[in-house]
XYZ file of N, CA, C and O in Angstrom:
336
model
N 79.917 117.640 88.908
C 79.704 118.594 90.409
C 79.695 117.123 91.433
O 79.509 116.423 91.399
N 80.575 117.604 92.558
C 80.609 116.734 93.654
C 80.300 117.263 95.314
O 80.360 118.343 95.041
N 79.724 116.412 95.737
C 79.617 116.834 97.387
C 80.601 116.443 98.281
O 80.773 114.988 98.317
N 81.098 116.883 99.083
C 82.337 116.634 99.687
C 82.062 116.613 100.962
O 81.777 117.526 101.611
N 82.145 115.283 101.854
C 81.664 115.525 103.429
C 83.237 115.518 103.977
O 83.691 114.435 104.093
N 83.185 116.537 105.002
C 84.737 116.280 105.299
C 84.221 116.570 107.013
O 83.446 117.105 107.663
N 84.957 115.603 107.374
C 85.148 115.565 109.176
C 86.279 115.572 109.736
O 87.048 114.898 109.269
N 86.401 116.569 110.722
C 87.666 117.211 111.352
C 87.611 116.774 112.937
O 86.744 117.119 113.554
N 88.484 115.921 113.430
C 88.639 115.455 115.018
C 90.048 115.622 115.451
O 91.153 115.745 114.900
N 89.765 115.907 116.941
C 91.255 116.061 117.365
C 91.924 114.549 117.489
O 91.384 114.035 117.151
N 92.994 114.611 117.346
C 93.966 113.545 117.103
C 93.652 112.838 118.630
O 93.141 113.599 119.481
N 94.110 111.651 118.519
C 93.792 111.058 119.944
C 94.627 110.977 121.129
O 94.225 111.381 122.244
N 95.943 111.803 120.494
C 96.906 112.091 121.774
C 96.763 113.757 122.310
O 97.191 113.962 123.041
N 95.433 114.304 121.579
C 95.153 115.966 122.131
C 94.193 115.838 123.166
O 92.721 115.010 122.762
N 94.299 116.061 124.187
C 93.117 116.371 125.262
C 91.905 117.060 124.550
O 92.264 118.325 123.892
N 90.739 116.400 124.591
C 89.486 117.113 124.502
C 88.661 117.375 125.466
O 87.690 117.043 125.865
N 88.915 118.854 125.976
C 88.442 119.273 127.094
C 86.685 119.494 127.235
O 85.720 119.273 127.978
N 86.340 119.817 125.681
C 84.717 119.950 125.270
C 83.840 118.471 125.397
O 83.024 118.375 126.100
N 84.687 117.330 124.958
C 84.459 116.169 124.999
C 84.094 115.790 126.483
O 83.303 114.858 127.060
N 85.269 116.148 127.232
C 85.423 115.648 128.574
C 84.376 116.354 129.474
O 83.184 115.271 130.327
N 83.846 117.662 129.084
C 82.713 118.024 129.939
C 81.228 117.373 129.287
O 80.208 116.957 130.430
N 81.321 117.074 128.210
C 80.041 116.246 127.490
C 79.961 115.207 128.234
O 78.896 114.485 128.742
N 81.108 114.547 128.318
C 80.734 113.153 129.001
C 80.491 112.833 130.382
O 80.054 112.305 130.629
N 81.215 114.055 131.150
C 80.557 114.420 132.359
C 79.183 114.819 132.834
O 78.619 114.366 133.551
N 78.592 115.540 131.872
C 77.242 116.092 131.633
C 76.173 114.802 131.601
O 75.422 114.538 132.085
N 76.745 113.667 130.265
C 76.208 112.562 130.580
C 75.891 111.796 131.638
O 74.781 111.243 131.721
N 77.113 111.579 131.917
C 77.157 110.750 133.350
C 76.040 111.392 134.634
O 75.300 110.337 135.183
N 76.243 113.083 134.384
C 75.207 113.255 135.538
C 73.709 113.358 135.284
O 72.826 113.298 136.072
N 73.115 113.114 133.608
C 72.209 112.649 133.164
C 71.880 111.432 133.305
O 70.896 110.869 132.621
N 72.204 110.420 134.268
C 72.392 109.074 134.088
C 72.397 108.081 132.431
O 71.591 107.505 132.705
N 73.707 108.642 132.106
C 74.180 107.727 131.141
C 75.565 106.940 131.498
O 76.533 107.459 130.620
N 75.394 106.366 132.331
C 77.002 106.017 132.879
C 77.433 105.173 131.603
O 78.878 104.884 131.549
N 76.625 104.295 130.810
C 77.653 103.635 129.895
C 78.054 104.530 128.677
O 78.890 103.786 127.962
N 77.969 105.513 128.729
C 78.683 106.480 127.757
C 80.200 106.740 128.222
O 80.412 107.461 129.604
N 81.296 106.106 127.916
C 82.715 105.937 128.357
C 83.442 107.177 127.901
O 84.488 107.553 128.645
N 83.422 107.609 126.842
C 84.071 108.685 126.103
C 83.202 109.585 125.196
O 82.519 109.069 124.127
N 83.445 110.948 124.987
C 82.961 111.860 123.984
C 83.870 112.406 123.037
O 85.039 113.019 124.147
N 84.375 112.273 121.954
C 85.336 113.280 121.643
C 84.377 114.233 120.279
O 83.552 113.861 119.854
N 84.788 115.684 120.435
C 84.033 116.586 119.627
C 84.855 116.683 118.503
O 86.266 116.680 118.516
N 84.095 116.824 117.467
C 84.709 117.601 115.853
C 83.990 118.444 115.333
O 82.864 119.035 115.427
N 83.953 118.704 114.412
C 83.501 119.175 113.072
C 83.162 118.638 111.976
O 83.731 117.522 111.030
N 81.844 119.007 111.026
C 81.517 118.263 109.964
C 80.948 119.645 109.166
O 80.326 120.448 109.335
N 81.536 119.113 107.796
C 81.196 120.247 106.609
C 80.729 119.978 105.306
O 81.368 118.543 105.277
N 80.106 120.447 104.783
C 80.025 120.014 103.425
C 80.489 120.692 102.291
O 79.871 122.085 102.450
N 81.178 120.285 101.305
C 81.559 121.275 100.285
C 81.111 121.271 98.873
O 80.552 119.569 98.492
N 80.543 122.025 98.327
C 80.288 121.428 97.034
C 81.287 121.829 95.844
O 81.542 123.211 96.008
N 81.703 120.979 95.064
C 82.931 121.457 93.897
C 82.733 120.829 92.802
O 82.330 119.660 92.693
N 83.306 121.924 92.078
C 82.632 121.562 90.567
C 83.741 121.086 89.784
O 84.997 120.946 90.445
N 83.782 120.088 88.816
C 84.533 119.428 88.102
C 85.590 120.457 87.777
O 85.031 121.739 87.236
N 86.956 120.213 87.607
C 88.007 120.944 87.057
C 89.278 120.227 86.558
O 89.074 118.687 86.432
N 90.185 120.870 85.960
C 91.304 120.087 85.729
C 92.320 119.458 86.591
O 92.876 118.601 86.203
N 91.984 119.968 87.928
C 92.883 119.510 88.929
C 92.385 118.208 89.367
O 91.059 118.130 89.434
N 93.106 117.415 90.032
C 92.644 116.019 90.559
C 91.874 116.400 91.897
O 92.110 117.594 92.679
N 90.662 115.955 92.330
C 89.543 116.239 93.388
C 90.165 116.044 94.319
O 90.392 116.934 95.769
N 91.050 114.579 94.861
C 91.558 114.466 95.665
C 92.573 115.605 96.435
O 93.023 115.854 97.673
N 93.418 116.021 95.528
C 94.631 117.426 95.501
C 93.781 118.466 95.785
O 94.139 119.156 96.903
N 92.735 118.825 95.419
C 91.962 119.926 95.798
C 91.458 120.007 97.291
O 91.622 120.957 98.030
N 90.755 118.813 97.651
C 90.521 118.513 99.120
C 91.465 118.371 99.941
O 91.114 119.234 100.636
N 92.358 117.908 99.942
C 93.636 117.726 100.961
C 94.084 119.158 100.606
O 94.473 119.908 101.756
N 93.886 120.014 99.795
C 94.818 121.387 100.080
C 93.983 122.266 101.068
O 94.144 123.004 102.012
N 92.659 122.329 100.462
C 91.481 122.962 101.348
C 91.495 122.699 102.914
O 91.359 123.490 103.719
N 91.525 121.149 103.146
C 91.554 120.771 104.417
C 92.819 121.180 105.174
O 92.521 121.697 106.371
N 94.042 121.286 104.443
C 95.252 121.396 105.107
C 95.552 122.905 105.395
O 96.094 123.144 106.387
N 95.022 123.555 104.447
C 95.469 124.820 104.533
C 93.992 125.669 105.146
O 94.343 126.731 106.012
N 92.808 125.776 105.588
C 91.868 126.119 105.833
C 91.015 125.261 107.039
O 90.886 125.825 108.300
N 90.431 124.137 106.619
C 89.456 123.156 107.557
C 89.896 122.857 108.710
O 89.217 122.447 109.913
N 91.452 121.928 108.517
C 91.890 121.453 109.937
C 93.334 121.968 110.156
O 94.136 122.570 109.399
N 93.529 122.054 111.580
C 94.851 122.518 111.840
C 95.558 120.850 112.212
O 95.559 120.410 113.250
N 96.508 120.492 111.274
C 96.803 119.180 110.694
C 97.876 119.244 112.361
O 98.312 118.070 112.280
N 98.303 119.980 112.984
C 99.258 119.956 114.175
C 98.525 118.848 115.174
O 98.664 118.247 115.709
N 97.035 119.408 115.161
C 96.597 118.662 116.477
C 95.085 117.852 115.914
O 94.485 117.463 116.851
N 95.118 117.990 114.499
C 93.806 117.335 114.436
C 93.961 116.817 113.253
O 94.791 117.144 112.267
N 92.912 115.586 112.654
C 92.969 114.814 111.484
C 91.663 114.997 110.818
O 90.670 115.534 111.598
N 91.611 114.764 109.567
C 90.451 114.883 108.736
C 90.346 113.850 107.955
O 91.281 113.026 107.411
N 89.144 113.482 107.668
C 88.768 112.602 106.213
C 87.500 113.013 105.636
O 86.931 113.745 106.216
N 87.455 112.921 104.505
C 86.426 113.107 103.788
C 85.923 112.033 102.805
O 86.319 110.838 102.909
N 84.593 112.348 102.083
C 83.696 111.495 101.574
C 83.425 112.200 100.200
O 82.590 113.105 100.447
N 83.265 111.471 99.279
C 82.988 112.385 97.918
C 81.686 111.767 97.584
O 81.546 110.285 97.577
N 80.646 112.240 96.840
C 79.660 111.997 96.031
C 79.274 112.470 94.658
O 79.557 113.937 94.999
N 79.183 112.132 93.678
C 78.991 112.770 92.668
C 77.388 113.350 92.726
O 76.699 112.546 93.183
N 77.315 114.044 92.167
C 75.744 115.033 92.110
C 75.606 115.507 90.987
O 76.093 116.149 90.189
N 74.123 115.679 90.826
C 73.959 116.297 89.580
C 73.476 117.550 89.954
O 72.552 117.739 90.859
N 73.358 118.374 89.266
C 73.480 119.749 89.649
C 71.811 120.321 89.212
O 71.397 119.635 88.728
N 71.278 121.165 90.097
C 69.526 121.108 90.094
C 69.256 122.411 89.467
O 69.810 123.505 89.563
């Protein structure tokens, strides 16, 4: 069994209005040292071992459902875990 941590972020070339709003708010709260904020998504998946390659399964899940690959990038980390 595997725990997969998926991080989805907007591509650098895509404007992030939510991130800009947070940056502006931080400056208003007297945090001028924060120069930029990018907002993303974090998900954890638990995937059981199967006949298919784990990387293949994760990439399919991310590209078909979790990320809009036209405007978003994703990366993931895999940890083997023991069922409880």
